[in-house]
């Protein structure tokens, strides 16, 4: 018991542990993985030692392997490593004839996966190799083969080394392509013209190959070009202004005017795309980059085949091909045209347009007026098919005869009246009315109105007729001469007024003029516009249709006496001429002016 007691009472010795030091020294790798960690430096040394030994490969390496077995789903590839790799047959869809023993490029994706299997990829290897080959082709200008897979917007998609490249429509050929489908599923040669590494885009061109061949041909062709040389070409493009012709690598232009001796509206009336034809070189610039061609020059000019017996005065028939305001061009034979000026379309002299007589496409008959075979010019006339109306104008429209005509036009000084086709006369503005003061003929008549006129003058040689309208009516001034005798008094209304005087309208429509000094009223004020009052006639002229009147002379005694004296002289015939009468009136006005100045003082 004593021993037990001693044993129990002896204290147990426990070593103290530092927690932080314990955690720092704890082997976590062994705790988690079950084995001790291998130092990284030792691993590098181990891999270095393996390099160069049989069966060692690096990840991301592209190497060559051999197909040793093919299953329903996979291809087993030997790369001379410690194990074979398995690649899905989907990566070989482009190669339907894959067989055991074929050598293929593969990428080492992983040396070992979680199950220790070697992971390879043929697709990734193809992409890497393809980009290397594409970059090399771009740098060296190497010609590559590509398979046109399909159409896309603006061009085609081409498989080059397994990479999808873009072939723009403008880079397919040197000439415009109208049918893109003809290139689908065809293998063609291309040049890599552009690579965008950021977006992994590749652009190829077939046109660049053609241009290289054409350039050498072009230099040879240009060196042999001469004016007047006839070459065979193919219509490359047709525009509204002309035709572009491919001469075998060199383009030339046939202007629309050099396509045919006849007038044409569009080049497609003569040629069509891809048509072969012979052309002649008309001209070119110094470096022969702009070549002018001709087609019509290869055939004889139509003027050379024109009937030698054709002469001035002969009648011809033709078709109106061009119409302008000044006239119409008529094709009398293919390539031979004559101009009918508008003045030769009608004997009428008033202004008209060619469209009033003919239209394009009309078949017409005309007379040859001039014919110049050397300059290849011809003028025609239509009106010559009918008698000249001025031949017997003296018998039809003698001076003094009255006729009814149509107003065709007017100017500031008169109206042109057509009596019949080809016979026009002028009515001066002063011969339109006996009483009205007309500022412009449009205030009296309008174009198209019928107007009765009298022939005043006739000049057959110069084809001029002077007509008058007022002469067909009685002259009211013959009556007014008695009514508005000097000294007679009439009631009138002021129509208009200005600084010089006022225009007075009387009951029968006659207008008189009252100088401003004769507008004074008896109370000292002046008459204004619209006022009605009595006026005494101071002057009357039938020739000039003038009446001068005065209101103040009615109540002013001295002026009354002056008026009576003027009347007496006129009545007694002491002053028989208008000039004498005007002198009296001038003296009368001077006396009145002197009296007016005296009254003001």
Coordinates of C-alpha atoms in Angstrom, one line a residue:
X1 CA 0.0 0.0 0.0
X2 CA 2.8 2.2 0.7
X3 CA 4.2 1.5 -2.7
X4 CA 0.9 2.4 -4.4
X5 CA 0.7 5.5 -2.4
X6 CA 4.1 6.5 -3.5
X7 CA 3.4 5.7 -7.1
X8 CA 0.3 7.9 -7.3
X9 CA 1.8 10.7 -5.5
X10 CA 4.8 11.0 -7.9
X11 CA 4.1 13.9 -10.5
X12 CA 4.1 13.2 -14.4
X13 CA 6.5 15.3 -16.4
X14 CA 4.9 17.0 -19.7
X15 CA 7.0 18.9 -22.3
X16 CA 5.7 22.3 -23.2
X17 CA 4.9 23.0 -27.0
X18 CA 4.8 26.4 -28.8
X19 CA 1.6 26.4 -31.1
X20 CA 3.0 28.9 -33.6
X21 CA 6.2 26.9 -34.1
X22 CA 4.2 23.7 -34.4
X23 CA 2.0 25.1 -37.3
X24 CA 5.0 26.5 -39.1
X25 CA 6.8 23.1 -39.0
X26 CA 3.7 20.9 -39.8
X27 CA 4.0 18.9 -43.0
X28 CA 0.7 19.9 -44.7
X29 CA 1.6 18.2 -48.1
X30 CA 2.1 14.9 -46.4
X31 CA -1.1 15.3 -44.4
X32 CA -3.2 16.1 -47.6
X33 CA -1.4 14.0 -50.3
X34 CA -0.1 11.2 -48.1
X35 CA 3.5 11.7 -49.3
X36 CA 6.3 14.1 -48.8
X37 CA 6.5 17.1 -51.2
X38 CA 9.4 17.0 -53.7
X39 CA 11.4 20.2 -53.9
X40 CA 10.8 22.3 -57.1
X41 CA 14.5 22.6 -57.7
X42 CA 14.8 18.8 -57.6
X43 CA 11.9 18.5 -60.1
X44 CA 13.6 20.8 -62.6
X45 CA 16.8 18.8 -62.3
X46 CA 14.8 15.7 -62.9
X47 CA 13.1 17.1 -66.0
X48 CA 16.4 18.3 -67.3
X49 CA 17.9 14.9 -66.9
X50 CA 14.9 13.4 -68.9
X51 CA 15.3 15.8 -71.9
X52 CA 16.7 14.0 -74.9
X53 CA 15.7 10.6 -73.7
X54 CA 13.3 8.5 -75.8
X55 CA 9.6 9.1 -75.2
X56 CA 9.9 12.5 -73.5
X57 CA 7.5 15.2 -74.8
X58 CA 6.6 18.8 -73.7
X59 CA 3.1 20.1 -73.3
X60 CA 2.0 22.5 -76.1
X61 CA 4.5 20.9 -78.5
X62 CA 3.3 20.1 -82.0
X63 CA 4.9 16.8 -83.2
X64 CA 4.3 14.2 -85.7
X65 CA 2.4 10.9 -84.7
X66 CA 1.4 7.7 -86.5
X67 CA -2.1 6.3 -86.6
X68 CA -1.7 2.7 -85.1
X69 CA -5.4 1.9 -84.7
X70 CA -8.8 3.3 -85.6
X71 CA -12.0 2.5 -83.7
X72 CA -15.6 3.6 -84.4
X73 CA -15.1 6.8 -82.5
X74 CA -11.3 7.4 -82.1
X75 CA -7.9 7.2 -83.6
X76 CA -5.1 5.9 -81.5
X77 CA -1.9 7.9 -82.1
X78 CA 1.7 6.8 -81.3
X79 CA 4.1 9.7 -80.6
X80 CA 6.9 7.5 -79.3
X81 CA 6.1 8.4 -75.7
X82 CA 5.5 6.2 -72.7
X83 CA 1.8 5.9 -73.8
X84 CA -0.4 6.4 -76.9
X85 CA -2.9 9.2 -77.3
X86 CA -6.5 9.1 -78.3
X87 CA -8.1 11.6 -80.7
X88 CA -11.8 11.8 -81.7
X89 CA -12.5 11.0 -85.3
X90 CA -14.5 14.3 -85.4
X91 CA -11.1 16.1 -85.7
X92 CA -10.5 14.2 -89.0
X93 CA -13.8 15.0 -90.7
X94 CA -12.0 16.8 -93.4
X95 CA -9.9 13.7 -94.1
X96 CA -12.4 10.9 -95.0
X97 CA -9.6 8.5 -96.0
X98 CA -7.6 8.4 -92.8
X99 CA -5.9 5.0 -92.4
X100 CA -3.6 3.1 -90.1
X101 CA 0.0 4.1 -90.7
X102 CA -0.8 7.7 -91.8
X103 CA 1.3 10.4 -90.3
X104 CA -0.6 13.2 -88.6
X105 CA 0.4 16.4 -86.7
X106 CA -0.8 16.5 -83.1
X107 CA -0.5 18.9 -80.2
X108 CA 0.5 17.6 -76.7
X109 CA -2.4 19.0 -74.7
X110 CA -1.4 17.2 -71.5
X111 CA 1.3 14.7 -70.8
X112 CA -1.0 13.0 -68.2
X113 CA -4.6 13.7 -67.2
X114 CA -6.0 12.6 -63.8
X115 CA -6.0 9.0 -65.0
X116 CA -2.4 9.1 -66.3
X117 CA -3.6 9.2 -70.0
X118 CA -1.6 11.2 -72.7
X119 CA -4.0 13.9 -74.1
X120 CA -3.4 14.9 -77.8
X121 CA -5.3 17.2 -80.3
X122 CA -5.0 17.1 -84.0
X123 CA -7.4 20.1 -84.6
X124 CA -5.3 22.4 -82.4
X125 CA -2.1 21.2 -84.1
X126 CA -3.7 22.0 -87.5
X127 CA -4.7 25.5 -86.4
X128 CA -1.2 26.3 -85.0
X129 CA 0.5 25.0 -88.1
X130 CA -2.1 26.7 -90.4
X131 CA -1.4 30.1 -88.8
X132 CA 2.3 29.6 -89.2
X133 CA 1.8 28.7 -92.9
X134 CA -0.6 31.6 -93.5
X135 CA 1.8 34.1 -91.9
X136 CA 4.7 32.7 -93.9
X137 CA 2.6 33.0 -97.2
X138 CA 1.7 36.6 -96.3
X139 CA 5.3 37.5 -95.7
X140 CA 6.8 35.7 -98.7
X141 CA 3.9 36.2 -101.2
X142 CA 3.6 32.5 -101.7
X143 CA 0.6 31.3 -103.8
X144 CA -1.7 29.0 -101.7
X145 CA -4.6 26.7 -102.6
X146 CA -7.9 27.3 -101.0
X147 CA -11.4 25.7 -101.1
X148 CA -14.3 28.0 -101.7
X149 CA -16.8 26.9 -99.1
X150 CA -19.8 29.3 -99.6
X151 CA -21.0 32.7 -100.5
X152 CA -21.3 35.5 -97.9
X153 CA -22.2 39.1 -97.8
X154 CA -19.8 40.9 -100.1
X155 CA -17.7 37.9 -101.1
X156 CA -16.8 34.3 -100.4
X157 CA -15.6 32.1 -97.5
X158 CA -12.4 30.2 -98.4
X159 CA -10.7 27.3 -96.5
X160 CA -7.0 27.9 -96.5
X161 CA -4.9 25.3 -94.4
X162 CA -8.0 24.7 -92.3
X163 CA -8.5 28.5 -91.6
X164 CA -11.6 30.3 -92.9
X165 CA -10.4 33.3 -94.9
X166 CA -12.5 36.0 -96.6
X167 CA -12.4 36.5 -100.3
X168 CA -14.0 40.0 -101.2
X169 CA -16.1 40.1 -104.3
X170 CA -13.8 42.7 -105.8
X171 CA -10.8 40.4 -105.4
X172 CA -12.2 37.4 -107.3
X173 CA -11.4 38.7 -110.8
X174 CA -10.2 41.8 -112.7
X175 CA -13.6 42.1 -114.4
X176 CA -17.0 42.5 -112.5
X177 CA -18.5 39.2 -111.4
X178 CA -22.2 38.7 -112.1
X179 CA -22.5 35.0 -110.9
X180 CA -20.8 34.3 -107.6
X181 CA -22.2 30.7 -107.4
X182 CA -20.0 29.5 -110.2
X183 CA -17.0 29.6 -107.8
X184 CA -18.6 27.7 -104.8
X185 CA -17.0 24.3 -104.0
X186 CA -14.0 24.9 -106.3
X187 CA -10.3 24.8 -105.3
X188 CA -8.5 28.0 -106.5
X189 CA -5.1 29.7 -106.1
X190 CA -4.9 32.7 -103.9
X191 CA -2.5 35.2 -102.4
X192 CA -2.8 36.2 -98.7
X193 CA -3.2 40.0 -98.8
X194 CA -4.1 40.9 -95.2
X195 CA -4.0 39.3 -91.7
X196 CA -5.5 40.8 -88.6
X197 CA -3.8 39.0 -85.7
X198 CA -6.0 40.7 -83.1
X199 CA -9.3 39.3 -84.5
X200 CA -7.7 36.3 -86.3
X201 CA -9.0 37.4 -89.7
X202 CA -7.4 36.5 -93.0
X203 CA -8.2 38.1 -96.4
X204 CA -7.1 36.5 -99.6
X205 CA -7.2 37.5 -103.3
X206 CA -7.4 35.7 -106.6
X207 CA -7.4 39.0 -108.5
X208 CA -3.9 39.7 -107.4
X209 CA -2.6 36.6 -109.3
X210 CA -4.4 37.7 -112.4
X211 CA -3.2 41.2 -112.2
X212 CA 0.4 40.0 -112.0
X213 CA 0.0 38.1 -115.2
X214 CA -1.9 40.9 -116.9
X215 CA 0.7 43.5 -115.9
X216 CA 3.3 41.8 -118.0
X217 CA 0.9 41.4 -120.9
X218 CA -0.2 45.0 -120.5
X219 CA 3.4 46.4 -120.9
X220 CA 3.8 44.3 -124.0
X221 CA 0.5 45.5 -125.5
X222 CA 1.0 49.1 -124.6
X223 CA 4.4 49.1 -126.2
X224 CA 2.9 48.1 -129.6
X225 CA -0.1 50.5 -129.6
X226 CA -0.5 52.8 -132.6
X227 CA -3.2 55.2 -133.7
X228 CA -5.3 53.7 -136.4
X229 CA -4.5 50.1 -135.2
X230 CA -7.4 47.7 -135.3
X231 CA -7.6 45.3 -132.3
X232 CA -10.0 42.6 -131.1
X233 CA -11.5 43.2 -127.7
X234 CA -14.3 42.1 -125.3
X235 CA -16.9 44.4 -123.9
X236 CA -16.1 44.7 -120.2
X237 CA -18.6 47.3 -119.1
X238 CA -21.4 49.4 -120.6
X239 CA -22.3 52.8 -119.2
X240 CA -24.6 55.6 -120.3
X241 CA -21.7 57.5 -121.8
X242 CA -19.8 54.7 -123.5
X243 CA -18.3 51.2 -123.5
X244 CA -15.2 49.9 -121.8
X245 CA -13.4 47.3 -123.9
X246 CA -10.7 44.8 -122.6
X247 CA -7.9 44.6 -125.2
X248 CA -6.2 41.8 -123.3
X249 CA -5.2 43.4 -120.1
X250 CA -5.5 47.0 -121.3
X251 CA -8.9 48.8 -121.2
X252 CA -10.1 51.3 -123.7
X253 CA -13.2 53.5 -124.0
X254 CA -15.5 53.8 -126.9
X255 CA -17.5 57.0 -126.4
X256 CA -21.2 56.8 -127.3
X257 CA -20.6 59.1 -130.2
X258 CA -18.0 56.7 -131.7
X259 CA -20.3 53.7 -131.5
X260 CA -22.6 54.4 -134.5
X261 CA -22.9 56.9 -137.3
X262 CA -26.6 57.1 -136.3
X263 CA -27.8 58.8 -133.1
X264 CA -28.4 56.3 -130.2
X265 CA -29.8 56.9 -126.8
X266 CA -27.8 54.2 -125.0
X267 CA -24.7 52.1 -125.9
X268 CA -26.7 48.9 -125.2
X269 CA -28.6 49.6 -128.5
X270 CA -25.3 48.6 -130.3
X271 CA -23.3 46.3 -128.0
X272 CA -23.8 43.9 -125.1
X273 CA -21.6 42.6 -122.3
X274 CA -18.9 40.0 -123.1
X275 CA -19.4 40.7 -126.8
X276 CA -16.3 40.3 -129.0
X277 CA -15.7 43.1 -131.5
X278 CA -13.0 44.8 -133.5
X279 CA -12.2 48.4 -132.6
X280 CA -9.8 51.0 -133.9
X281 CA -7.4 53.1 -131.7
X282 CA -8.3 56.8 -132.2
X283 CA -6.1 58.4 -129.6
X284 CA -4.3 57.9 -126.3
X285 CA -2.4 60.0 -123.7
X286 CA 1.4 60.1 -123.2
X287 CA 1.6 57.1 -121.0
X288 CA -1.1 55.3 -122.9
X289 CA -3.2 54.8 -119.7
X290 CA -6.3 56.4 -121.4
X291 CA -7.1 54.8 -124.7
X292 CA -9.8 56.2 -126.9
X293 CA -11.4 53.6 -129.2
X294 CA -13.8 53.8 -132.1
X295 CA -16.3 51.3 -133.6
X296 CA -18.2 53.3 -136.2
X297 CA -14.9 54.3 -137.9
X298 CA -14.5 50.7 -139.2
X299 CA -17.5 51.2 -141.5
X300 CA -17.9 53.8 -144.3
X301 CA -19.4 57.2 -143.4
X302 CA -23.1 57.3 -144.5
X303 CA -22.5 60.6 -146.2
X304 CA -20.2 58.9 -148.6
X305 CA -23.0 56.6 -149.7
X306 CA -25.5 59.4 -150.0
X307 CA -27.2 59.6 -153.5
X308 CA -25.0 61.7 -155.7
X309 CA -28.0 63.1 -157.6
X310 CA -29.6 64.6 -154.4
X311 CA -29.6 68.4 -154.7
X312 CA -31.1 71.6 -153.2
X313 CA -34.8 71.8 -153.8
X314 CA -35.4 68.1 -153.8
X315 CA -38.0 66.6 -151.4
X316 CA -36.8 64.0 -148.9
X317 CA -38.6 62.0 -146.1
X318 CA -37.1 61.1 -142.8
X319 CA -37.7 60.6 -139.1
X320 CA -37.3 63.2 -136.3
X321 CA -34.5 62.0 -134.1
X322 CA -33.7 65.1 -131.9
X323 CA -35.9 68.0 -130.9
X324 CA -34.8 71.4 -129.6
X325 CA -36.4 74.8 -129.1
X326 CA -34.5 76.1 -132.2
X327 CA -35.4 73.2 -134.5
X328 CA -35.5 69.5 -135.2
X329 CA -32.9 67.0 -136.6
X330 CA -34.3 64.6 -139.2
X331 CA -32.5 61.4 -140.3
X332 CA -33.1 61.2 -144.0
X333 CA -30.9 58.1 -144.3
X334 CA -29.1 56.1 -141.7
X335 CA -26.4 58.3 -140.3
X336 CA -27.4 61.3 -142.5
X337 CA -29.3 64.1 -140.7
X338 CA -30.6 67.5 -141.7
X339 CA -31.7 70.4 -139.5
X340 CA -35.1 72.0 -139.9
X341 CA -34.8 75.4 -138.1
X342 CA -38.0 76.6 -136.4
X343 CA -38.1 79.5 -138.8
X344 CA -38.4 77.1 -141.7
X345 CA -41.3 75.2 -140.2
X346 CA -44.0 77.8 -140.8
X347 CA -44.5 81.0 -142.8
X348 CA -45.7 82.5 -139.5
X349 CA -43.3 85.1 -138.1
X350 CA -44.4 85.2 -134.5
X351 CA -42.2 83.3 -132.0
X352 CA -43.0 79.6 -131.7
X353 CA -41.1 76.4 -130.7
X354 CA -40.2 73.4 -132.8
X355 CA -42.4 71.3 -130.4
X356 CA -45.4 73.1 -131.8
X357 CA -44.9 71.4 -135.1
X358 CA -43.2 68.0 -134.7
X359 CA -42.2 65.4 -132.1
X360 CA -39.5 62.8 -131.9
X361 CA -40.4 59.7 -134.0
X362 CA -42.5 61.7 -136.6
X363 CA -42.1 60.7 -140.2
X364 CA -42.1 63.9 -142.2
X365 CA -41.5 65.3 -145.7
X366 CA -39.2 68.3 -146.2
X367 CA -37.3 70.3 -148.9
X368 CA -33.5 70.5 -149.1
X369 CA -32.5 74.1 -148.6
X370 CA -28.7 73.7 -148.3
X371 CA -26.4 70.7 -148.9
X372 CA -22.7 70.7 -148.0
X373 CA -21.2 67.2 -148.7
X374 CA -17.7 68.3 -147.7
X375 CA -18.7 69.5 -144.2
X376 CA -21.6 66.9 -144.1
X377 CA -24.3 69.4 -143.3
X378 CA -27.8 69.7 -144.6
X379 CA -30.6 72.2 -143.8
X380 CA -34.3 71.4 -144.6
X381 CA -37.6 73.2 -144.6
X382 CA -41.2 72.3 -144.2
X383 CA -42.9 75.6 -145.0
X384 CA -41.5 75.4 -148.5
X385 CA -44.0 72.6 -149.2
X386 CA -46.8 75.3 -149.1
X387 CA -47.2 78.6 -151.1
X388 CA -45.7 81.7 -149.6
X389 CA -48.7 83.7 -148.3
X390 CA -46.9 87.0 -149.0
X391 CA -47.0 86.3 -152.7
X392 CA -50.4 87.8 -153.2
X393 CA -50.6 89.8 -149.9
X394 CA -51.3 93.0 -151.9
X395 CA -54.5 91.6 -153.3
X396 CA -55.6 90.0 -150.0
X397 CA -54.8 92.8 -147.6
X398 CA -54.7 96.2 -149.5
X399 CA -54.2 99.4 -147.6
X400 CA -57.4 100.6 -146.0
X401 CA -59.1 97.2 -145.9
X402 CA -60.5 95.9 -142.6
X403 CA -59.9 92.4 -141.3
X404 CA -60.3 90.3 -138.2
X405 CA -57.1 88.7 -136.7
X406 CA -55.8 86.9 -133.7
X407 CA -53.6 88.5 -131.0
X408 CA -50.4 86.3 -131.0
X409 CA -48.0 88.4 -128.9
X410 CA -47.4 91.9 -127.6
X411 CA -44.6 94.1 -126.5
X412 CA -44.3 97.4 -124.7
X413 CA -44.9 99.3 -127.9
X414 CA -47.7 97.3 -129.6
X415 CA -49.6 94.1 -130.4
X416 CA -48.8 91.5 -133.1
X417 CA -52.0 90.3 -134.8
X418 CA -52.0 87.3 -137.2
X419 CA -54.4 87.8 -140.1
X420 CA -53.7 84.3 -141.5
X421 CA -51.0 81.7 -141.2
X422 CA -47.8 83.5 -142.1
X423 CA -49.2 87.0 -142.3
X424 CA -48.6 89.1 -139.1
X425 CA -49.1 92.8 -138.6
X426 CA -48.2 95.2 -135.8
X427 CA -50.8 97.5 -134.1
X428 CA -48.9 100.3 -132.3
X429 CA -50.2 101.1 -128.8
X430 CA -51.2 104.6 -130.1
X431 CA -53.5 103.0 -132.6
X432 CA -55.5 100.8 -130.2
X433 CA -57.9 103.5 -128.8
X434 CA -59.1 107.0 -129.6
X435 CA -59.9 107.9 -126.0
X436 CA -58.0 105.6 -123.6
X437 CA -54.5 106.3 -122.5
X438 CA -53.0 102.8 -122.6
X439 CA -49.8 102.2 -120.6
X440 CA -49.3 98.6 -121.9
X441 CA -51.1 96.6 -124.5
X442 CA -51.9 93.9 -122.0
X443 CA -54.3 96.4 -120.3
X444 CA -56.3 96.4 -123.6
X445 CA -56.1 92.9 -125.0
X446 CA -54.8 89.4 -124.2
X447 CA -53.1 86.7 -126.3
X448 CA -55.6 84.7 -128.2
X449 CA -58.2 87.5 -128.5
X450 CA -59.7 88.4 -131.8
X451 CA -59.3 92.0 -132.9
X452 CA -60.7 94.0 -135.8
X453 CA -58.0 95.9 -137.6
X454 CA -57.4 98.1 -140.6
X455 CA -54.4 97.9 -142.9
X456 CA -52.5 101.2 -142.5
X457 CA -49.2 100.5 -144.3
X458 CA -47.9 97.5 -146.4
X459 CA -44.3 96.7 -147.1
X460 CA -44.1 93.6 -149.2
X461 CA -40.4 93.6 -149.6
X462 CA -39.6 93.6 -145.9
X463 CA -42.8 91.6 -145.1
X464 CA -44.2 94.3 -142.7
X465 CA -47.8 95.2 -142.1
X466 CA -48.8 98.2 -140.0
X467 CA -52.3 97.8 -138.6
X468 CA -54.7 99.9 -136.6
X469 CA -57.6 99.1 -134.4
X470 CA -59.0 102.5 -133.5
X471 CA -59.3 103.3 -137.2
X472 CA -62.1 100.7 -137.5
X473 CA -64.2 103.0 -135.2
X474 CA -65.4 106.6 -135.5
X475 CA -63.1 109.2 -134.0
X476 CA -65.1 110.7 -131.1
X477 CA -62.8 113.7 -131.0
X478 CA -64.6 115.0 -134.1
X479 CA -67.6 115.4 -131.9
X480 CA -65.6 116.6 -128.9
X481 CA -64.2 119.4 -131.0
X482 CA -67.6 121.1 -131.0
X483 CA -68.6 120.1 -127.5
X484 CA -65.4 121.3 -125.8
X485 CA -64.9 124.6 -127.6
X486 CA -62.7 127.2 -126.0
X487 CA -64.6 129.1 -123.3
X488 CA -67.3 126.4 -122.9
X489 CA -68.0 125.3 -119.3
X490 CA -68.4 121.7 -118.2
X491 CA -68.9 119.9 -114.9
X492 CA -66.1 117.4 -114.1
X493 CA -64.6 115.3 -111.2
X494 CA -60.9 115.3 -110.3
X495 CA -59.7 111.7 -111.1
X496 CA -56.1 112.2 -110.0
X497 CA -53.8 115.0 -108.7
X498 CA -50.1 115.7 -108.5
X499 CA -47.7 118.6 -108.1
X500 CA -48.3 119.8 -111.6
X501 CA -52.0 119.7 -111.7
X502 CA -55.1 117.4 -111.9
X503 CA -56.7 115.1 -114.4
X504 CA -60.4 115.9 -114.8
X505 CA -63.0 113.3 -116.0
X506 CA -66.1 114.7 -117.6
X507 CA -69.5 112.9 -118.1
X508 CA -68.8 111.6 -121.6
X509 CA -65.5 110.0 -120.5
X510 CA -63.3 112.8 -122.0
X511 CA -60.4 113.6 -119.7
X512 CA -58.9 117.1 -119.4
X513 CA -56.0 118.6 -117.5
X514 CA -56.1 121.5 -115.1
X515 CA -52.7 123.1 -114.1
X516 CA -52.3 123.4 -110.3
X517 CA -52.7 127.3 -110.4
X518 CA -56.2 126.8 -112.0
X519 CA -57.5 124.7 -109.1
X520 CA -58.0 127.6 -106.7
X521 CA -61.5 127.8 -105.3
X522 CA -63.2 131.2 -104.7
X523 CA -62.6 130.9 -100.9
X524 CA -58.9 130.5 -101.5
X525 CA -58.6 126.8 -100.9
X526 CA -57.7 124.2 -103.7
X527 CA -59.8 121.5 -105.2
X528 CA -58.7 118.0 -104.2
X529 CA -59.0 114.4 -105.6
X530 CA -62.6 113.4 -105.9
X531 CA -64.0 116.9 -105.9
X532 CA -66.6 117.8 -108.5
X533 CA -66.7 121.4 -109.9
X534 CA -67.2 123.5 -113.0
X535 CA -64.3 124.0 -115.4
X536 CA -63.9 126.3 -118.4
X537 CA -62.0 125.1 -121.5
X538 CA -58.8 127.0 -122.1
X539 CA -57.3 124.8 -124.9
X540 CA -58.5 122.0 -127.2
X541 CA -56.4 119.8 -129.6
X542 CA -58.0 117.1 -131.6
X543 CA -54.7 115.9 -133.1
X544 CA -53.1 115.4 -129.7
X545 CA -56.4 114.6 -127.9
X546 CA -55.7 117.3 -125.3
X547 CA -58.1 119.5 -123.3
X548 CA -56.8 122.1 -120.8
X549 CA -59.3 123.5 -118.4
X550 CA -59.5 125.9 -115.4
X551 CA -61.8 126.2 -112.4
X552 CA -60.5 129.6 -111.1
X553 CA -61.1 131.3 -114.5
X554 CA -64.8 131.0 -113.9
X555 CA -64.9 133.5 -111.0
X556 CA -61.8 135.6 -111.6
X557 CA -62.7 138.6 -113.7
X558 CA -59.4 139.2 -115.3
X559 CA -59.1 135.6 -116.3
X560 CA -62.7 135.7 -117.6
X561 CA -61.7 138.6 -119.9
X562 CA -58.6 136.7 -121.1
X563 CA -60.7 133.7 -121.9
X564 CA -63.3 135.8 -123.8
X565 CA -60.6 137.4 -125.8
X566 CA -59.1 134.0 -126.8
X567 CA -62.6 132.8 -127.8
X568 CA -63.2 135.9 -129.8
X569 CA -60.0 135.5 -131.7
X570 CA -60.6 131.8 -132.3
X571 CA -64.2 132.6 -133.6
X572 CA -63.2 135.5 -135.8
X573 CA -60.4 133.4 -137.4
X574 CA -57.7 135.9 -136.5
X575 CA -55.6 133.0 -135.4
X576 CA -56.4 130.2 -137.7
X577 CA -53.6 127.8 -136.9
X578 CA -53.1 125.7 -133.8
X579 CA -49.6 127.2 -133.4
X580 CA -51.1 130.7 -133.3
X581 CA -53.8 129.6 -130.8
X582 CA -51.1 128.1 -128.6
X583 CA -49.2 131.4 -128.7
X584 CA -52.3 133.2 -127.4
X585 CA -52.8 130.7 -124.7
X586 CA -49.2 131.0 -123.7
X587 CA -49.5 134.8 -123.5
X588 CA -52.7 134.3 -121.4
X589 CA -50.9 131.9 -119.0
X590 CA -48.0 134.4 -118.6
X591 CA -50.5 137.2 -117.7
X592 CA -52.2 134.9 -115.2
X593 CA -48.9 133.9 -113.7
X594 CA -47.9 137.5 -113.4
X595 CA -51.2 138.4 -111.7
X596 CA -50.9 135.4 -109.4
X597 CA -47.4 136.7 -108.2
X598 CA -48.8 140.2 -107.7
X599 CA -51.7 138.9 -105.6
X600 CA -49.3 136.9 -103.4
X601 CA -47.3 140.1 -102.8

